Amino acid sequence: MWDRAADEWRSAPICGRINAADNVWIDESPRYLMRWPRVPIVDQLVMRSQVRRWSRWIQKHGGQPLIGQICHPRYAPYIDLLKPDYLVYHVYDQYDLMPDWSNELEDFERRLLRRADLVFCASPMMARALEHKVPRKI
């Protein structure tokens, strides 16, 4: 999601670009692919367009198998659209303790915890906090 008043939005590439940095491909999303969570039909269209963009790039670069790594539950809807062969959920904070945590994010996180092939956390304390949500090894 973009804050249209922010410098990042004004300096973002209009059509986007995908560049390599430290052996990782980084997507700088185009300005026109701004998410609109308050308008679900538009938000869904934007996410589908973004996933099509990524899929074309991945096919062009022979990315099989497709491994999705997600770092926050707010991005969980992309997983259903992208359909990776493997899913890694990298938990770097106790999201459910943050002020913007919602029932929707809780549902997304539980789905990620059930679906992920690998879940790892930044600390043992975070792993213990997640183990009560799903019956699996974190």
Short mmCIF file of N, CA and C in Angstrom, two decimals:
data_model
loop_
_atom_site.label_atom_id
_atom_site.label_comp_id
_atom_site.label_asym_id
_atom_site.label_seq_id
_atom_site.Cartn_x
_atom_site.Cartn_y
_atom_site.Cartn_z
N MET A 1 0.84 -1.18 0.00
CA MET A 1 0.00 0.00 0.00
C MET A 1 0.88 1.23 0.00
N TRP A 2 0.46 2.24 -0.69
CA TRP A 2 1.25 3.46 -0.83
C TRP A 2 0.56 4.60 -0.11
N ASP A 3 1.37 5.46 0.45
CA ASP A 3 0.89 6.74 0.94
C ASP A 3 1.22 7.73 -0.17
N ARG A 4 0.20 8.19 -0.87
CA ARG A 4 0.45 9.02 -2.05
C ARG A 4 1.10 10.36 -1.72
N ALA A 5 1.13 10.74 -0.45
CA ALA A 5 1.80 11.98 -0.07
C ALA A 5 3.28 11.75 0.26
N ALA A 6 3.69 10.48 0.31
CA ALA A 6 5.05 10.15 0.72
C ALA A 6 6.04 10.31 -0.44
N ASP A 7 7.27 10.61 -0.08
CA ASP A 7 8.34 10.72 -1.07
C ASP A 7 8.55 9.41 -1.81
N GLU A 8 8.37 8.27 -1.12
CA GLU A 8 8.57 6.97 -1.75
C GLU A 8 7.61 6.78 -2.93
N TRP A 9 6.37 7.23 -2.76
CA TRP A 9 5.40 7.08 -3.84
C TRP A 9 5.79 7.97 -5.02
N ARG A 10 6.15 9.20 -4.72
CA ARG A 10 6.50 10.14 -5.80
C ARG A 10 7.75 9.69 -6.55
N SER A 11 8.68 9.02 -5.86
CA SER A 11 9.91 8.59 -6.52
C SER A 11 9.83 7.16 -7.09
N ALA A 12 8.72 6.47 -6.84
CA ALA A 12 8.57 5.10 -7.34
C ALA A 12 8.45 5.10 -8.86
N PRO A 13 8.99 4.07 -9.50
CA PRO A 13 8.89 4.00 -10.96
C PRO A 13 7.43 3.81 -11.40
N ILE A 14 7.04 4.52 -12.43
CA ILE A 14 5.66 4.44 -12.90
C ILE A 14 5.31 3.02 -13.33
N CYS A 15 6.20 2.36 -14.05
CA CYS A 15 5.94 1.00 -14.53
C CYS A 15 6.60 -0.07 -13.67
N GLY A 16 7.32 0.32 -12.66
CA GLY A 16 7.98 -0.65 -11.79
C GLY A 16 9.24 -1.21 -12.41
N ARG A 17 10.00 -1.92 -11.59
CA ARG A 17 11.20 -2.60 -12.08
C ARG A 17 11.59 -3.67 -11.07
N ILE A 18 12.29 -4.66 -11.57
CA ILE A 18 12.79 -5.74 -10.73
C ILE A 18 14.30 -5.78 -10.94
N ASN A 19 15.04 -5.55 -9.85
CA ASN A 19 16.50 -5.47 -9.92
C ASN A 19 17.12 -6.44 -8.92
N ALA A 20 18.35 -6.83 -9.19
CA ALA A 20 19.09 -7.69 -8.29
C ALA A 20 19.88 -6.84 -7.30
N ALA A 21 19.91 -7.29 -6.05
CA ALA A 21 20.72 -6.65 -5.01
C ALA A 21 21.14 -7.74 -4.03
N ASP A 22 22.44 -7.94 -3.88
CA ASP A 22 22.97 -8.96 -2.95
C ASP A 22 22.38 -10.34 -3.21
N ASN A 23 22.31 -10.73 -4.49
CA ASN A 23 21.81 -12.04 -4.90
C ASN A 23 20.34 -12.27 -4.59
N VAL A 24 19.58 -11.19 -4.45
CA VAL A 24 18.14 -11.27 -4.23
C VAL A 24 17.48 -10.34 -5.24
N TRP A 25 16.38 -10.79 -5.84
CA TRP A 25 15.64 -9.95 -6.77
C TRP A 25 14.64 -9.13 -5.97
N ILE A 26 14.68 -7.82 -6.19
CA ILE A 26 13.83 -6.87 -5.47
C ILE A 26 12.83 -6.26 -6.44
N ASP A 27 11.56 -6.33 -6.10
CA ASP A 27 10.52 -5.72 -6.93
C ASP A 27 10.17 -4.34 -6.39
N GLU A 28 10.37 -3.34 -7.21
CA GLU A 28 9.88 -2.00 -6.90
C GLU A 28 8.57 -1.86 -7.66
N SER A 29 7.48 -2.02 -6.95
CA SER A 29 6.17 -2.05 -7.59
C SER A 29 5.84 -0.75 -8.30
N PRO A 30 5.12 -0.85 -9.39
CA PRO A 30 4.70 0.36 -10.10
C PRO A 30 3.68 1.15 -9.27
N ARG A 31 3.65 2.42 -9.50
CA ARG A 31 2.71 3.28 -8.77
C ARG A 31 1.26 2.88 -9.02
N TYR A 32 0.97 2.43 -10.23
CA TYR A 32 -0.42 2.12 -10.54
C TYR A 32 -0.93 0.87 -9.83
N LEU A 33 -0.04 0.08 -9.23
CA LEU A 33 -0.47 -1.11 -8.49
C LEU A 33 -0.57 -0.81 -7.00
N MET A 34 -1.23 0.26 -6.67
CA MET A 34 -1.43 0.63 -5.28
C MET A 34 -2.66 -0.11 -4.75
N ARG A 35 -2.49 -0.78 -3.63
CA ARG A 35 -3.60 -1.53 -3.03
C ARG A 35 -4.62 -0.59 -2.41
N TRP A 36 -5.87 -1.03 -2.40
CA TRP A 36 -7.00 -0.28 -1.85
C TRP A 36 -7.82 -1.21 -0.96
N PRO A 37 -7.33 -1.54 0.25
CA PRO A 37 -8.04 -2.49 1.11
C PRO A 37 -9.48 -2.08 1.44
N ARG A 38 -9.77 -0.80 1.43
CA ARG A 38 -11.13 -0.34 1.75
C ARG A 38 -12.12 -0.57 0.61
N VAL A 39 -11.58 -0.88 -0.57
CA VAL A 39 -12.43 -1.20 -1.72
C VAL A 39 -12.01 -2.59 -2.19
N PRO A 40 -12.62 -3.63 -1.60
CA PRO A 40 -12.16 -5.01 -1.83
C PRO A 40 -12.05 -5.43 -3.29
N ILE A 41 -12.98 -5.03 -4.13
CA ILE A 41 -12.91 -5.45 -5.54
C ILE A 41 -11.70 -4.84 -6.24
N VAL A 42 -11.39 -3.60 -5.95
CA VAL A 42 -10.21 -2.95 -6.53
C VAL A 42 -8.94 -3.56 -5.94
N ASP A 43 -8.94 -3.80 -4.64
CA ASP A 43 -7.78 -4.39 -3.98
C ASP A 43 -7.47 -5.76 -4.58
N GLN A 44 -8.50 -6.58 -4.79
CA GLN A 44 -8.31 -7.90 -5.38
C GLN A 44 -7.76 -7.79 -6.80
N LEU A 45 -8.25 -6.83 -7.57
CA LEU A 45 -7.77 -6.62 -8.94
C LEU A 45 -6.29 -6.22 -8.94
N VAL A 46 -5.91 -5.36 -8.02
CA VAL A 46 -4.51 -4.92 -7.92
C VAL A 46 -3.61 -6.11 -7.55
N MET A 47 -4.04 -6.91 -6.57
CA MET A 47 -3.22 -8.07 -6.18
C MET A 47 -3.08 -9.05 -7.33
N ARG A 48 -4.17 -9.31 -8.04
CA ARG A 48 -4.10 -10.24 -9.19
C ARG A 48 -3.15 -9.69 -10.27
N SER A 49 -3.20 -8.40 -10.52
CA SER A 49 -2.30 -7.79 -11.50
C SER A 49 -0.85 -7.92 -11.06
N GLN A 50 -0.59 -7.71 -9.79
CA GLN A 50 0.77 -7.83 -9.27
C GLN A 50 1.27 -9.26 -9.41
N VAL A 51 0.44 -10.23 -9.08
CA VAL A 51 0.84 -11.64 -9.18
C VAL A 51 1.08 -12.03 -10.64
N ARG A 52 0.25 -11.53 -11.56
CA ARG A 52 0.50 -11.80 -13.00
C ARG A 52 1.85 -11.23 -13.42
N ARG A 53 2.14 -10.04 -12.94
CA ARG A 53 3.43 -9.40 -13.25
C ARG A 53 4.59 -10.25 -12.75
N TRP A 54 4.48 -10.70 -11.50
CA TRP A 54 5.53 -11.56 -10.93
C TRP A 54 5.63 -12.88 -11.69
N SER A 55 4.48 -13.49 -12.00
CA SER A 55 4.48 -14.79 -12.68
C SER A 55 5.16 -14.72 -14.04
N ARG A 56 4.88 -13.65 -14.78
CA ARG A 56 5.55 -13.47 -16.08
C ARG A 56 7.07 -13.36 -15.90
N TRP A 57 7.49 -12.60 -14.90
CA TRP A 57 8.92 -12.43 -14.65
C TRP A 57 9.55 -13.76 -14.24
N ILE A 58 8.87 -14.50 -13.38
CA ILE A 58 9.39 -15.79 -12.90
C ILE A 58 9.51 -16.78 -14.06
N GLN A 59 8.48 -16.86 -14.90
CA GLN A 59 8.53 -17.76 -16.06
C GLN A 59 9.68 -17.40 -16.99
N LYS A 60 9.88 -16.12 -17.20
CA LYS A 60 10.96 -15.65 -18.07
C LYS A 60 12.33 -16.06 -17.52
N HIS A 61 12.46 -16.13 -16.20
CA HIS A 61 13.74 -16.45 -15.57
C HIS A 61 13.82 -17.89 -15.08
N GLY A 62 12.88 -18.74 -15.48
CA GLY A 62 12.94 -20.16 -15.18
C GLY A 62 12.89 -20.50 -13.70
N GLY A 63 12.04 -19.85 -12.96
CA GLY A 63 11.99 -20.04 -11.51
C GLY A 63 11.16 -21.22 -11.06
N GLN A 64 11.66 -22.43 -11.22
CA GLN A 64 10.96 -23.61 -10.73
C GLN A 64 11.88 -24.40 -9.82
N PRO A 65 11.47 -24.93 -8.73
CA PRO A 65 10.14 -24.74 -8.14
C PRO A 65 10.00 -23.32 -7.59
N LEU A 66 8.77 -22.92 -7.42
CA LEU A 66 8.47 -21.60 -6.89
C LEU A 66 8.36 -21.66 -5.37
N ILE A 67 9.23 -20.93 -4.69
CA ILE A 67 9.22 -20.89 -3.23
C ILE A 67 8.78 -19.50 -2.81
N GLY A 68 7.68 -19.44 -2.08
CA GLY A 68 7.20 -18.17 -1.56
C GLY A 68 7.67 -17.99 -0.13
N GLN A 69 8.25 -16.85 0.17
CA GLN A 69 8.64 -16.54 1.54
C GLN A 69 7.88 -15.30 1.95
N ILE A 70 7.15 -15.40 3.03
CA ILE A 70 6.30 -14.31 3.49
C ILE A 70 6.72 -13.93 4.90
N CYS A 71 6.73 -12.64 5.17
CA CYS A 71 7.24 -12.14 6.45
C CYS A 71 6.18 -11.47 7.31
N HIS A 72 4.97 -11.34 6.83
CA HIS A 72 3.92 -10.72 7.65
C HIS A 72 2.56 -11.26 7.18
N PRO A 73 1.65 -11.51 8.11
CA PRO A 73 0.34 -12.04 7.73
C PRO A 73 -0.44 -11.16 6.77
N ARG A 74 -0.18 -9.87 6.73
CA ARG A 74 -0.95 -9.00 5.82
C ARG A 74 -0.74 -9.38 4.35
N TYR A 75 0.32 -10.12 4.05
CA TYR A 75 0.58 -10.53 2.67
C TYR A 75 0.03 -11.91 2.34
N ALA A 76 -0.64 -12.54 3.28
CA ALA A 76 -1.18 -13.89 3.06
C ALA A 76 -2.09 -14.00 1.84
N PRO A 77 -2.92 -13.01 1.53
CA PRO A 77 -3.77 -13.16 0.34
C PRO A 77 -2.98 -13.39 -0.96
N TYR A 78 -1.75 -12.93 -1.01
CA TYR A 78 -0.93 -13.16 -2.20
C TYR A 78 -0.62 -14.64 -2.40
N ILE A 79 -0.52 -15.38 -1.32
CA ILE A 79 -0.17 -16.81 -1.41
C ILE A 79 -1.23 -17.58 -2.19
N ASP A 80 -2.51 -17.29 -1.92
CA ASP A 80 -3.58 -17.97 -2.65
C ASP A 80 -3.54 -17.66 -4.14
N LEU A 81 -3.09 -16.48 -4.50
CA LEU A 81 -3.01 -16.08 -5.91
C LEU A 81 -1.75 -16.60 -6.58
N LEU A 82 -0.64 -16.57 -5.87
CA LEU A 82 0.65 -16.96 -6.43
C LEU A 82 0.81 -18.47 -6.54
N LYS A 83 0.23 -19.21 -5.59
CA LYS A 83 0.27 -20.68 -5.58
C LYS A 83 1.71 -21.23 -5.66
N PRO A 84 2.55 -20.86 -4.69
CA PRO A 84 3.93 -21.38 -4.72
C PRO A 84 3.97 -22.88 -4.45
N ASP A 85 5.03 -23.53 -4.94
CA ASP A 85 5.22 -24.96 -4.68
C ASP A 85 5.53 -25.20 -3.20
N TYR A 86 6.25 -24.27 -2.61
CA TYR A 86 6.61 -24.35 -1.19
C TYR A 86 6.40 -22.97 -0.57
N LEU A 87 6.06 -22.99 0.71
CA LEU A 87 5.83 -21.73 1.41
C LEU A 87 6.66 -21.69 2.69
N VAL A 88 7.38 -20.59 2.87
CA VAL A 88 8.16 -20.34 4.08
C VAL A 88 7.54 -19.12 4.76
N TYR A 89 7.24 -19.27 6.03
CA TYR A 89 6.73 -18.14 6.81
C TYR A 89 7.80 -17.75 7.81
N HIS A 90 8.38 -16.58 7.60
CA HIS A 90 9.47 -16.07 8.44
C HIS A 90 8.87 -15.02 9.39
N VAL A 91 8.79 -15.37 10.66
CA VAL A 91 8.18 -14.50 11.66
C VAL A 91 9.29 -13.71 12.35
N TYR A 92 9.28 -12.40 12.18
CA TYR A 92 10.34 -11.58 12.77
C TYR A 92 9.85 -10.71 13.92
N ASP A 93 8.55 -10.82 14.28
CA ASP A 93 8.02 -10.03 15.39
C ASP A 93 6.76 -10.70 15.91
N GLN A 94 6.33 -10.33 17.09
CA GLN A 94 5.06 -10.83 17.62
C GLN A 94 3.96 -9.90 17.13
N TYR A 95 3.49 -10.18 15.94
CA TYR A 95 2.54 -9.31 15.27
C TYR A 95 1.26 -9.10 16.08
N ASP A 96 0.81 -10.16 16.77
CA ASP A 96 -0.46 -10.05 17.49
C ASP A 96 -0.39 -9.13 18.71
N LEU A 97 0.78 -8.61 19.02
CA LEU A 97 0.92 -7.64 20.10
C LEU A 97 0.95 -6.20 19.58
N MET A 98 0.88 -6.04 18.27
CA MET A 98 0.94 -4.71 17.67
C MET A 98 -0.44 -4.06 17.66
N PRO A 99 -0.48 -2.72 17.72
CA PRO A 99 -1.76 -2.03 17.82
C PRO A 99 -2.72 -2.24 16.65
N ASP A 100 -2.20 -2.50 15.44
CA ASP A 100 -3.09 -2.66 14.30
C ASP A 100 -3.55 -4.10 14.07
N TRP A 101 -3.25 -5.00 15.03
CA TRP A 101 -3.64 -6.40 14.89
C TRP A 101 -5.17 -6.50 14.85
N SER A 102 -5.68 -7.38 13.98
CA SER A 102 -7.13 -7.52 13.82
C SER A 102 -7.49 -9.00 13.73
N ASN A 103 -8.78 -9.28 13.76
CA ASN A 103 -9.25 -10.66 13.59
C ASN A 103 -8.87 -11.19 12.21
N GLU A 104 -8.91 -10.31 11.21
CA GLU A 104 -8.53 -10.71 9.86
C GLU A 104 -7.05 -11.13 9.81
N LEU A 105 -6.17 -10.33 10.43
CA LEU A 105 -4.75 -10.69 10.47
C LEU A 105 -4.52 -11.97 11.26
N GLU A 106 -5.27 -12.17 12.32
CA GLU A 106 -5.18 -13.42 13.10
C GLU A 106 -5.54 -14.60 12.22
N ASP A 107 -6.61 -14.48 11.46
CA ASP A 107 -7.01 -15.54 10.54
C ASP A 107 -5.93 -15.80 9.49
N PHE A 108 -5.37 -14.72 8.92
CA PHE A 108 -4.29 -14.87 7.94
C PHE A 108 -3.11 -15.60 8.54
N GLU A 109 -2.74 -15.23 9.78
CA GLU A 109 -1.57 -15.87 10.39
C GLU A 109 -1.83 -17.34 10.65
N ARG A 110 -2.99 -17.69 11.15
CA ARG A 110 -3.30 -19.10 11.40
C ARG A 110 -3.28 -19.90 10.10
N ARG A 111 -3.80 -19.32 9.02
CA ARG A 111 -3.75 -20.00 7.71
C ARG A 111 -2.30 -20.19 7.26
N LEU A 112 -1.47 -19.17 7.44
CA LEU A 112 -0.05 -19.29 7.09
C LEU A 112 0.63 -20.38 7.91
N LEU A 113 0.35 -20.41 9.19
CA LEU A 113 0.97 -21.40 10.07
C LEU A 113 0.57 -22.82 9.66
N ARG A 114 -0.67 -23.01 9.21
CA ARG A 114 -1.12 -24.34 8.78
C ARG A 114 -0.55 -24.69 7.40
N ARG A 115 -0.49 -23.72 6.50
CA ARG A 115 -0.10 -23.97 5.11
C ARG A 115 1.41 -24.05 4.89
N ALA A 116 2.19 -23.33 5.66
CA ALA A 116 3.63 -23.21 5.41
C ALA A 116 4.35 -24.55 5.52
N ASP A 117 5.29 -24.75 4.62
CA ASP A 117 6.14 -25.94 4.68
C ASP A 117 7.22 -25.76 5.74
N LEU A 118 7.58 -24.51 6.01
CA LEU A 118 8.58 -24.20 7.03
C LEU A 118 8.18 -22.90 7.70
N VAL A 119 8.21 -22.90 9.04
CA VAL A 119 7.97 -21.67 9.81
C VAL A 119 9.18 -21.48 10.70
N PHE A 120 9.79 -20.32 10.62
CA PHE A 120 10.88 -20.03 11.54
C PHE A 120 10.72 -18.63 12.10
N CYS A 121 11.27 -18.46 13.30
CA CYS A 121 11.09 -17.21 14.05
C CYS A 121 12.44 -16.61 14.40
N ALA A 122 12.40 -15.32 14.72
CA ALA A 122 13.61 -14.61 15.11
C ALA A 122 14.08 -14.99 16.50
N SER A 123 13.22 -15.61 17.32
CA SER A 123 13.63 -16.01 18.66
C SER A 123 12.78 -17.19 19.15
N PRO A 124 13.31 -17.97 20.09
CA PRO A 124 12.52 -19.06 20.68
C PRO A 124 11.25 -18.56 21.36
N MET A 125 11.30 -17.37 21.96
CA MET A 125 10.12 -16.82 22.62
C MET A 125 8.98 -16.63 21.61
N MET A 126 9.29 -16.12 20.42
CA MET A 126 8.27 -15.95 19.38
C MET A 126 7.72 -17.30 18.93
N ALA A 127 8.59 -18.29 18.81
CA ALA A 127 8.14 -19.63 18.40
C ALA A 127 7.16 -20.19 19.43
N ARG A 128 7.46 -20.04 20.70
CA ARG A 128 6.55 -20.52 21.75
C ARG A 128 5.21 -19.80 21.70
N ALA A 129 5.23 -18.52 21.39
CA ALA A 129 3.99 -17.75 21.30
C ALA A 129 3.10 -18.23 20.15
N LEU A 130 3.70 -18.80 19.11
CA LEU A 130 2.91 -19.29 17.97
C LEU A 130 2.45 -20.73 18.12
N GLU A 131 3.16 -21.50 18.91
CA GLU A 131 2.85 -22.93 19.01
C GLU A 131 1.46 -23.19 19.59
N HIS A 132 0.90 -22.24 20.33
CA HIS A 132 -0.46 -22.44 20.85
C HIS A 132 -1.52 -22.21 19.78
N LYS A 133 -1.15 -21.62 18.66
CA LYS A 133 -2.11 -21.33 17.59
C LYS A 133 -2.37 -22.52 16.69
N VAL A 134 -1.35 -23.32 16.47
CA VAL A 134 -1.49 -24.50 15.60
C VAL A 134 -0.65 -25.65 16.16
N PRO A 135 -1.11 -26.87 15.95
CA PRO A 135 -0.35 -28.03 16.45
C PRO A 135 0.75 -28.44 15.46
N ARG A 136 1.86 -27.72 15.51
CA ARG A 136 2.98 -28.04 14.62
C ARG A 136 4.27 -27.51 15.24
N LYS A 137 5.37 -27.97 14.72
CA LYS A 137 6.68 -27.51 15.16
C LYS A 137 7.00 -26.19 14.48
N ILE A 138 7.43 -25.23 15.27
CA ILE A 138 7.81 -23.92 14.75
C ILE A 138 9.33 -23.81 14.88
#
